[in-house]
Short mmCIF file of N, CA and C in Angstrom, two decimals:
data_model
loop_
_atom_site.label_atom_id
_atom_site.label_comp_id
_atom_site.label_asym_id
_atom_site.label_seq_id
_atom_site.Cartn_x
_atom_site.Cartn_y
_atom_site.Cartn_z
N MET A 1 1.67 62.24 -33.69
CA MET A 1 2.54 63.39 -33.71
C MET A 1 1.85 64.55 -34.40
N GLU A 2 2.31 65.73 -34.08
CA GLU A 2 1.74 66.92 -34.69
C GLU A 2 2.34 67.15 -36.07
N ASN A 3 1.68 68.01 -36.82
CA ASN A 3 2.15 68.31 -38.17
C ASN A 3 3.52 68.98 -38.15
N LYS A 4 3.75 69.84 -37.17
CA LYS A 4 5.03 70.53 -37.10
C LYS A 4 6.18 69.58 -36.81
N THR A 5 5.91 68.52 -36.07
CA THR A 5 6.93 67.52 -35.78
C THR A 5 7.35 66.80 -37.06
N TYR A 6 6.35 66.45 -37.90
CA TYR A 6 6.66 65.83 -39.18
C TYR A 6 7.48 66.76 -40.06
N MET A 7 7.12 68.03 -40.05
CA MET A 7 7.84 69.00 -40.88
C MET A 7 9.28 69.17 -40.40
N LYS A 8 9.46 69.23 -39.10
CA LYS A 8 10.82 69.37 -38.56
C LYS A 8 11.66 68.13 -38.85
N LEU A 9 11.09 66.96 -38.66
CA LEU A 9 11.83 65.72 -38.96
C LEU A 9 12.15 65.62 -40.45
N GLY A 10 11.22 66.02 -41.30
CA GLY A 10 11.46 66.01 -42.73
C GLY A 10 12.59 66.94 -43.12
N ALA A 11 12.61 68.12 -42.52
CA ALA A 11 13.68 69.07 -42.80
C ALA A 11 15.03 68.53 -42.32
N VAL A 12 15.04 67.90 -41.17
CA VAL A 12 16.29 67.32 -40.64
C VAL A 12 16.81 66.22 -41.56
N PHE A 13 15.92 65.36 -42.02
CA PHE A 13 16.34 64.28 -42.93
C PHE A 13 16.86 64.84 -44.24
N MET A 14 16.20 65.86 -44.78
CA MET A 14 16.66 66.42 -46.05
C MET A 14 18.00 67.15 -45.90
N ILE A 15 18.18 67.84 -44.79
CA ILE A 15 19.46 68.51 -44.54
C ILE A 15 20.56 67.48 -44.33
N THR A 16 20.24 66.38 -43.66
CA THR A 16 21.23 65.31 -43.46
C THR A 16 21.64 64.70 -44.80
N GLY A 17 20.69 64.44 -45.67
CA GLY A 17 21.02 63.91 -47.00
C GLY A 17 21.89 64.86 -47.79
N ALA A 18 21.57 66.15 -47.73
CA ALA A 18 22.38 67.14 -48.44
C ALA A 18 23.77 67.25 -47.84
N ALA A 19 23.88 67.15 -46.52
CA ALA A 19 25.19 67.21 -45.87
C ALA A 19 26.06 66.01 -46.24
N ILE A 20 25.44 64.83 -46.29
CA ILE A 20 26.19 63.63 -46.68
C ILE A 20 26.71 63.78 -48.10
N TYR A 21 25.86 64.27 -49.00
CA TYR A 21 26.29 64.46 -50.38
C TYR A 21 27.43 65.47 -50.48
N THR A 22 27.32 66.58 -49.75
CA THR A 22 28.35 67.61 -49.79
C THR A 22 29.67 67.10 -49.24
N ILE A 23 29.63 66.39 -48.13
CA ILE A 23 30.86 65.85 -47.55
C ILE A 23 31.49 64.83 -48.49
N GLU A 24 30.67 63.96 -49.07
CA GLU A 24 31.19 62.96 -50.00
C GLU A 24 31.83 63.62 -51.22
N ARG A 25 31.20 64.67 -51.72
CA ARG A 25 31.74 65.38 -52.89
C ARG A 25 33.06 66.07 -52.56
N CYS A 26 33.14 66.72 -51.39
CA CYS A 26 34.38 67.40 -50.99
C CYS A 26 35.52 66.40 -50.81
N VAL A 27 35.25 65.28 -50.17
CA VAL A 27 36.29 64.27 -49.95
C VAL A 27 36.77 63.71 -51.28
N LYS A 28 35.84 63.50 -52.21
CA LYS A 28 36.22 62.96 -53.50
C LYS A 28 37.05 63.96 -54.30
N LEU A 29 36.71 65.24 -54.23
CA LEU A 29 37.50 66.25 -54.91
C LEU A 29 38.90 66.38 -54.32
N ILE A 30 39.01 66.30 -53.00
CA ILE A 30 40.32 66.35 -52.36
C ILE A 30 41.15 65.14 -52.74
N ALA A 31 40.55 63.96 -52.75
CA ALA A 31 41.28 62.76 -53.15
C ALA A 31 41.72 62.84 -54.60
N TYR A 32 40.88 63.42 -55.45
CA TYR A 32 41.24 63.58 -56.86
C TYR A 32 42.41 64.55 -57.01
N ALA A 33 42.38 65.64 -56.24
CA ALA A 33 43.45 66.61 -56.31
C ALA A 33 44.77 66.03 -55.81
N VAL A 34 44.72 65.26 -54.75
CA VAL A 34 45.93 64.63 -54.23
C VAL A 34 46.47 63.61 -55.22
N ALA A 35 45.60 62.85 -55.84
CA ALA A 35 46.04 61.82 -56.79
C ALA A 35 46.65 62.44 -58.04
N THR A 36 46.09 63.55 -58.50
CA THR A 36 46.62 64.16 -59.72
C THR A 36 47.83 65.02 -59.45
N SER A 37 48.07 65.42 -58.21
CA SER A 37 49.25 66.25 -57.92
C SER A 37 50.53 65.44 -57.94
N ASN A 38 50.45 64.17 -57.68
CA ASN A 38 51.62 63.30 -57.71
C ASN A 38 51.64 62.59 -59.06
N SER A 39 52.62 62.91 -59.87
CA SER A 39 52.64 62.39 -61.24
C SER A 39 52.84 60.88 -61.28
N ALA A 40 53.45 60.30 -60.26
CA ALA A 40 53.68 58.86 -60.25
C ALA A 40 52.37 58.10 -60.05
N ASN A 41 51.46 58.65 -59.27
CA ASN A 41 50.18 57.99 -58.99
C ASN A 41 49.05 58.44 -59.90
N MET A 42 49.32 59.38 -60.79
CA MET A 42 48.25 59.96 -61.58
C MET A 42 47.53 58.91 -62.44
N ASP A 43 48.27 58.03 -63.06
CA ASP A 43 47.64 57.03 -63.91
C ASP A 43 46.84 56.01 -63.11
N LEU A 44 47.27 55.72 -61.90
CA LEU A 44 46.60 54.69 -61.09
C LEU A 44 45.27 55.17 -60.51
N TYR A 45 45.23 56.39 -59.97
CA TYR A 45 44.07 56.83 -59.21
C TYR A 45 43.19 57.85 -59.93
N ALA A 46 43.74 58.65 -60.79
CA ALA A 46 42.97 59.73 -61.39
C ALA A 46 41.82 59.21 -62.24
N ASN A 47 42.04 58.14 -62.97
CA ASN A 47 40.98 57.59 -63.80
C ASN A 47 39.88 56.96 -62.96
N ASN A 48 40.21 56.40 -61.81
CA ASN A 48 39.22 55.76 -60.95
C ASN A 48 38.38 56.78 -60.17
N LEU A 49 38.97 57.90 -59.80
CA LEU A 49 38.23 58.89 -59.02
C LEU A 49 37.30 59.71 -59.90
N GLY A 50 37.79 60.22 -60.98
CA GLY A 50 36.95 60.91 -61.94
C GLY A 50 36.29 62.19 -61.48
N GLY A 51 36.81 62.88 -60.51
CA GLY A 51 36.25 64.16 -60.11
C GLY A 51 35.06 64.03 -59.20
N VAL A 52 33.89 64.46 -59.64
CA VAL A 52 32.70 64.55 -58.81
C VAL A 52 31.79 63.34 -59.05
N GLY A 53 31.21 62.82 -57.96
CA GLY A 53 30.32 61.67 -58.07
C GLY A 53 28.91 62.06 -58.49
N MET A 54 28.12 61.07 -58.80
CA MET A 54 26.74 61.30 -59.18
C MET A 54 25.90 61.61 -57.94
N PHE A 55 24.77 62.28 -58.17
CA PHE A 55 23.94 62.71 -57.04
C PHE A 55 23.32 61.53 -56.31
N PHE A 56 22.84 60.54 -57.03
CA PHE A 56 22.20 59.40 -56.40
C PHE A 56 23.12 58.19 -56.37
N GLY A 57 24.42 58.40 -56.40
CA GLY A 57 25.37 57.30 -56.34
C GLY A 57 25.45 56.68 -54.95
N ASN A 58 25.18 57.45 -53.94
CA ASN A 58 25.22 56.97 -52.56
C ASN A 58 23.80 56.65 -52.11
N PHE A 59 23.60 55.46 -51.58
CA PHE A 59 22.27 55.02 -51.14
C PHE A 59 21.70 55.93 -50.07
N PHE A 60 22.53 56.36 -49.13
CA PHE A 60 22.03 57.14 -48.00
C PHE A 60 21.55 58.53 -48.42
N VAL A 61 22.11 59.08 -49.47
CA VAL A 61 21.68 60.41 -49.92
C VAL A 61 20.23 60.35 -50.38
N TRP A 62 19.92 59.47 -51.31
CA TRP A 62 18.54 59.44 -51.80
C TRP A 62 17.59 58.87 -50.76
N PHE A 63 18.08 57.99 -49.87
CA PHE A 63 17.22 57.45 -48.82
C PHE A 63 16.79 58.56 -47.86
N PHE A 64 17.75 59.37 -47.40
CA PHE A 64 17.41 60.46 -46.49
C PHE A 64 16.53 61.51 -47.17
N LEU A 65 16.80 61.81 -48.44
CA LEU A 65 15.97 62.78 -49.14
C LEU A 65 14.54 62.25 -49.34
N PHE A 66 14.41 60.96 -49.64
CA PHE A 66 13.08 60.38 -49.81
C PHE A 66 12.30 60.38 -48.49
N ILE A 67 12.94 59.95 -47.41
CA ILE A 67 12.27 59.94 -46.11
C ILE A 67 11.90 61.37 -45.70
N GLY A 68 12.79 62.32 -45.95
CA GLY A 68 12.49 63.72 -45.64
C GLY A 68 11.31 64.24 -46.42
N PHE A 69 11.24 63.89 -47.71
CA PHE A 69 10.11 64.32 -48.53
C PHE A 69 8.81 63.71 -48.03
N VAL A 70 8.82 62.45 -47.68
CA VAL A 70 7.61 61.79 -47.18
C VAL A 70 7.16 62.43 -45.86
N LEU A 71 8.11 62.69 -44.97
CA LEU A 71 7.74 63.32 -43.70
C LEU A 71 7.20 64.73 -43.91
N LEU A 72 7.79 65.46 -44.85
CA LEU A 72 7.27 66.79 -45.15
C LEU A 72 5.86 66.71 -45.73
N ALA A 73 5.60 65.72 -46.54
CA ALA A 73 4.26 65.55 -47.11
C ALA A 73 3.24 65.25 -46.02
N PHE A 74 3.62 64.46 -45.03
CA PHE A 74 2.72 64.19 -43.90
C PHE A 74 2.55 65.41 -43.01
N GLY A 75 3.50 66.32 -43.04
CA GLY A 75 3.44 67.49 -42.18
C GLY A 75 2.43 68.53 -42.61
N PHE A 76 2.11 68.56 -43.90
CA PHE A 76 1.12 69.52 -44.37
C PHE A 76 -0.27 68.92 -44.21
N PRO A 77 -1.16 69.63 -43.53
CA PRO A 77 -2.51 69.09 -43.30
C PRO A 77 -3.32 69.06 -44.60
N ALA A 78 -4.21 68.10 -44.68
CA ALA A 78 -5.11 68.00 -45.84
C ALA A 78 -6.18 69.06 -45.76
N ARG A 79 -6.56 69.61 -46.90
CA ARG A 79 -7.61 70.62 -46.92
C ARG A 79 -8.98 69.94 -46.76
N LYS A 80 -9.84 70.58 -46.02
CA LYS A 80 -11.17 70.00 -45.76
C LYS A 80 -12.21 70.74 -46.54
#
């Protein structure tokens, strides 16, 4: 494959990892807001959700970012 193909694939993988993290964070914030808005369920769910998750808490986020970084590294040609 050409260098530009590696760079494009690396960018796609990194954007995918960032999108997964963003979607996961938004869903978790919405679930936290719904759980805390209902006072009857607040004690049950609010402590378990805890707001925002950690960056590397999801396997797929760091996996896609790592693969993207490796592909980007292969995309840059070595100096001669």
